[in-house]
mmCIF file of C-alpha atoms in Angstrom:
data_model
loop_
_atom_site.group_PDB
_atom_site.id
_atom_site.type_symbol
_atom_site.label_atom_id
_atom_site.label_comp_id
_atom_site.label_asym_id
_atom_site.label_seq_id
_atom_site.Cartn_x
_atom_site.Cartn_y
_atom_site.Cartn_z
ATOM 1 C CA MET A 162 -97.128 93.616 -182.019
ATOM 2 C CA GLU A 163 -99.536 95.731 -184.450
ATOM 3 C CA ALA A 164 -98.280 93.077 -187.270
ATOM 4 C CA ALA A 165 -99.084 90.249 -185.116
ATOM 5 C CA ASP A 166 -102.847 91.717 -184.865
ATOM 6 C CA THR A 167 -103.945 90.867 -187.645
ATOM 7 C CA GLY A 168 -108.250 90.373 -186.627
ATOM 8 C CA GLY A 169 -110.388 91.464 -188.335
ATOM 9 C CA ILE A 170 -108.079 92.779 -191.966
ATOM 10 C CA ILE A 171 -110.086 92.911 -194.898
ATOM 11 C CA ALA A 172 -109.804 93.612 -198.329
ATOM 12 C CA LEU A 173 -111.098 97.566 -198.647
ATOM 13 C CA PRO A 174 -114.149 97.807 -201.426
ATOM 14 C CA GLY A 175 -112.815 97.047 -205.015
ATOM 15 C CA VAL A 176 -109.679 96.362 -203.900
ATOM 16 C CA GLN A 177 -109.342 93.340 -205.345
ATOM 17 C CA ASP A 178 -110.585 93.795 -208.833
ATOM 18 C CA LEU A 179 -108.774 96.447 -209.228
ATOM 19 C CA LEU A 180 -105.462 94.673 -208.559
ATOM 20 C CA LEU A 181 -106.486 92.041 -210.711
ATOM 21 C CA SER A 182 -107.507 94.082 -213.637
ATOM 22 C CA MET A 183 -104.557 95.203 -213.574
ATOM 23 C CA ASP A 184 -103.078 93.578 -216.192
ATOM 24 C CA GLY A 185 -99.811 94.256 -218.077
ATOM 25 C CA LEU A 186 -99.666 97.929 -215.821
ATOM 26 C CA ALA A 187 -96.972 98.653 -213.932
ATOM 27 C CA TRP A 188 -97.667 99.151 -209.799
ATOM 28 C CA ALA A 189 -96.634 99.130 -206.649
ATOM 29 C CA ILE A 190 -97.728 100.031 -203.130
ATOM 30 C CA VAL A 191 -95.694 102.668 -201.559
ATOM 31 C CA THR A 192 -96.608 102.201 -197.479
ATOM 32 C CA SER A 193 -96.095 103.994 -194.150
ATOM 33 C CA MET A 194 -96.215 100.668 -192.173
ATOM 34 C CA ASP A 195 -93.073 98.824 -191.595
ATOM 35 C CA ARG A 196 -92.560 94.993 -194.484
ATOM 36 C CA GLY A 197 -93.669 93.183 -191.088
ATOM 37 C CA GLN A 198 -96.785 94.739 -190.916
ATOM 38 C CA PHE A 199 -97.549 95.208 -194.067
ATOM 39 C CA GLN A 200 -96.546 91.450 -195.323
ATOM 40 C CA ALA A 201 -98.998 90.472 -192.058
ATOM 41 C CA ARG A 202 -101.116 92.515 -193.108
ATOM 42 C CA THR A 203 -101.978 92.086 -196.471
ATOM 43 C CA ALA A 204 -101.385 88.774 -195.771
ATOM 44 C CA ALA A 205 -104.238 88.440 -194.173
ATOM 45 C CA ALA A 206 -106.242 90.436 -196.908
ATOM 46 C CA GLY A 207 -105.392 88.761 -199.313
ATOM 47 C CA ILE A 208 -104.378 91.610 -201.369
ATOM 48 C CA PRO A 209 -101.741 90.040 -203.980
ATOM 49 C CA LEU A 210 -98.486 91.965 -204.216
ATOM 50 C CA PRO A 211 -96.569 94.284 -206.989
ATOM 51 C CA GLU A 212 -93.083 93.527 -207.776
ATOM 52 C CA VAL A 213 -92.584 97.205 -206.174
ATOM 53 C CA VAL A 214 -93.293 97.719 -202.271
ATOM 54 C CA VAL A 215 -91.960 100.205 -200.754
ATOM 55 C CA THR A 216 -91.826 100.214 -196.863
ATOM 56 C CA ALA A 217 -90.958 102.626 -193.852
ATOM 57 C CA GLU A 218 -87.828 100.501 -193.682
ATOM 58 C CA ASP A 219 -86.610 102.312 -197.466
ATOM 59 C CA VAL A 220 -86.947 105.833 -196.577
ATOM 60 C CA THR A 221 -85.976 107.990 -194.441
ATOM 61 C CA GLU A 222 -89.127 110.545 -194.387
ATOM 62 C CA GLY A 223 -92.214 109.999 -194.135
ATOM 63 C CA LYS A 224 -96.004 111.519 -196.133
ATOM 64 C CA PRO A 225 -95.817 114.171 -196.660
ATOM 65 C CA ASP A 226 -92.383 113.544 -197.961
ATOM 66 C CA PRO A 227 -92.619 112.561 -201.969
ATOM 67 C CA SER A 228 -89.432 110.139 -201.615
ATOM 68 C CA GLY A 229 -91.590 106.490 -201.312
ATOM 69 C CA TYR A 230 -93.567 107.347 -204.762
ATOM 70 C CA LEU A 231 -89.762 108.679 -205.870
ATOM 71 C CA LEU A 232 -87.996 105.288 -205.662
ATOM 72 C CA ALA A 233 -91.600 103.805 -206.245
ATOM 73 C CA ALA A 234 -91.523 105.531 -209.577
ATOM 74 C CA SER A 235 -87.731 105.060 -209.879
ATOM 75 C CA ARG A 236 -88.076 101.399 -209.104
ATOM 76 C CA LEU A 237 -90.980 100.786 -211.719
ATOM 77 C CA GLY A 238 -89.114 102.062 -214.452
ATOM 78 C CA VAL A 239 -91.716 105.221 -214.674
ATOM 79 C CA ASP A 240 -91.995 108.956 -214.596
ATOM 80 C CA PRO A 241 -93.711 110.134 -211.432
ATOM 81 C CA ALA A 242 -95.730 111.947 -213.189
ATOM 82 C CA ALA A 243 -97.916 109.275 -215.777
ATOM 83 C CA CYS A 244 -98.167 108.213 -212.740
ATOM 84 C CA VAL A 245 -101.527 107.937 -210.110
ATOM 85 C CA VAL A 246 -101.227 107.805 -206.941
ATOM 86 C CA VAL A 247 -104.126 106.436 -205.052
ATOM 87 C CA GLU A 248 -103.800 107.577 -201.710
ATOM 88 C CA ASP A 249 -106.698 108.044 -198.102
ATOM 89 C CA ALA A 250 -105.235 110.335 -196.279
ATOM 90 C CA PRO A 251 -104.065 114.212 -196.441
ATOM 91 C CA ALA A 252 -100.873 113.239 -195.969
ATOM 92 C CA GLY A 253 -100.078 110.948 -198.123
ATOM 93 C CA ILE A 254 -102.676 113.410 -201.343
ATOM 94 C CA ALA A 255 -99.464 116.047 -200.703
ATOM 95 C CA ALA A 256 -96.457 113.614 -200.681
ATOM 96 C CA GLY A 257 -97.866 112.789 -203.737
ATOM 97 C CA HIS A 258 -98.507 116.430 -205.740
ATOM 98 C CA ALA A 259 -95.081 116.665 -204.831
ATOM 99 C CA ALA A 260 -94.080 113.974 -206.371
ATOM 100 C CA GLY A 261 -95.302 115.072 -209.684
ATOM 101 C CA ALA A 262 -98.058 112.558 -209.655
ATOM 102 C CA THR A 263 -101.775 112.957 -210.036
ATOM 103 C CA VAL A 264 -104.091 111.760 -206.803
ATOM 104 C CA LEU A 265 -106.849 109.544 -206.711
ATOM 105 C CA ALA A 266 -107.948 109.757 -202.716
ATOM 106 C CA VAL A 267 -110.566 106.909 -201.705
ATOM 107 C CA ALA A 268 -112.610 108.517 -198.503
ATOM 108 C CA THR A 269 -112.323 105.299 -196.594
ATOM 109 C CA SER A 270 -109.533 106.633 -193.476
ATOM 110 C CA HIS A 271 -110.780 110.320 -193.888
ATOM 111 C CA ALA A 272 -114.507 111.509 -195.092
ATOM 112 C CA ALA A 273 -113.853 113.254 -198.474
ATOM 113 C CA SER A 274 -113.730 116.703 -197.235
ATOM 114 C CA ALA A 275 -110.886 115.922 -195.411
ATOM 115 C CA LEU A 276 -108.946 114.803 -199.177
ATOM 116 C CA THR A 277 -110.642 117.242 -201.019
ATOM 117 C CA ALA A 278 -106.549 118.107 -202.563
ATOM 118 C CA ALA A 279 -106.841 115.786 -204.716
ATOM 119 C CA ASP A 280 -107.857 115.596 -208.202
ATOM 120 C CA LEU A 281 -110.609 112.683 -207.856
ATOM 121 C CA VAL A 282 -112.041 112.585 -204.686
ATOM 122 C CA VAL A 283 -114.557 108.457 -205.284
ATOM 123 C CA PRO A 284 -115.949 106.653 -202.150
ATOM 124 C CA ASP A 285 -114.051 103.320 -202.342
ATOM 125 C CA LEU A 286 -112.464 101.588 -205.300
ATOM 126 C CA THR A 287 -115.576 100.291 -207.032
ATOM 127 C CA ALA A 288 -115.457 102.318 -209.430
ATOM 128 C CA VAL A 289 -111.997 102.099 -210.498
ATOM 129 C CA ARG A 290 -111.105 99.536 -213.310
ATOM 130 C CA ALA A 291 -108.045 99.499 -215.446
ATOM 131 C CA GLU A 292 -108.479 99.354 -218.750
ATOM 132 C CA ARG A 293 -105.997 99.559 -221.831
ATOM 133 C CA GLY A 294 -102.988 101.498 -220.124
ATOM 134 C CA ALA A 295 -105.135 103.278 -218.563
ATOM 135 C CA LEU A 296 -106.723 103.632 -215.071
ATOM 136 C CA ARG A 297 -110.796 104.786 -216.025
ATOM 137 C CA VAL A 298 -113.295 105.862 -212.880
ATOM 138 C CA ARG A 299 -116.739 105.054 -213.453
ATOM 139 C CA SER A 300 -119.268 108.548 -212.708
ATOM 140 C CA SER A 301 -121.764 107.719 -210.077
ATOM 141 C CA THR A 302 -123.962 110.459 -211.805
#
């Protein structure tokens, strides 16, 4: 039923621009959603999809367990320590750190005060771009 309910589903601020700026950077999506719900919601939001997607069906333990991020890094052929995890929840932040990645939190579903375990917290992805093989975060100051 959740997969069929796509009313009001939109891409959050900055997501489209960031994903369109990836230009050759390896990236993946790791989600706690099942594949059907994921496909319906990303289609409704117009989100471009990477080659590597890890859903709830691909792992035995959900976040904060790091297995989703470790699987994504393995499928991408990259060291998790070279990855940046973009997360919006404390369990995902814990999973990203447990995988050995740098974690960028977006305060879109939780208050910034609940995301302080991340390496950096931003209000949304409007200040984040992929440039010359790296993610760049524009300072708000």
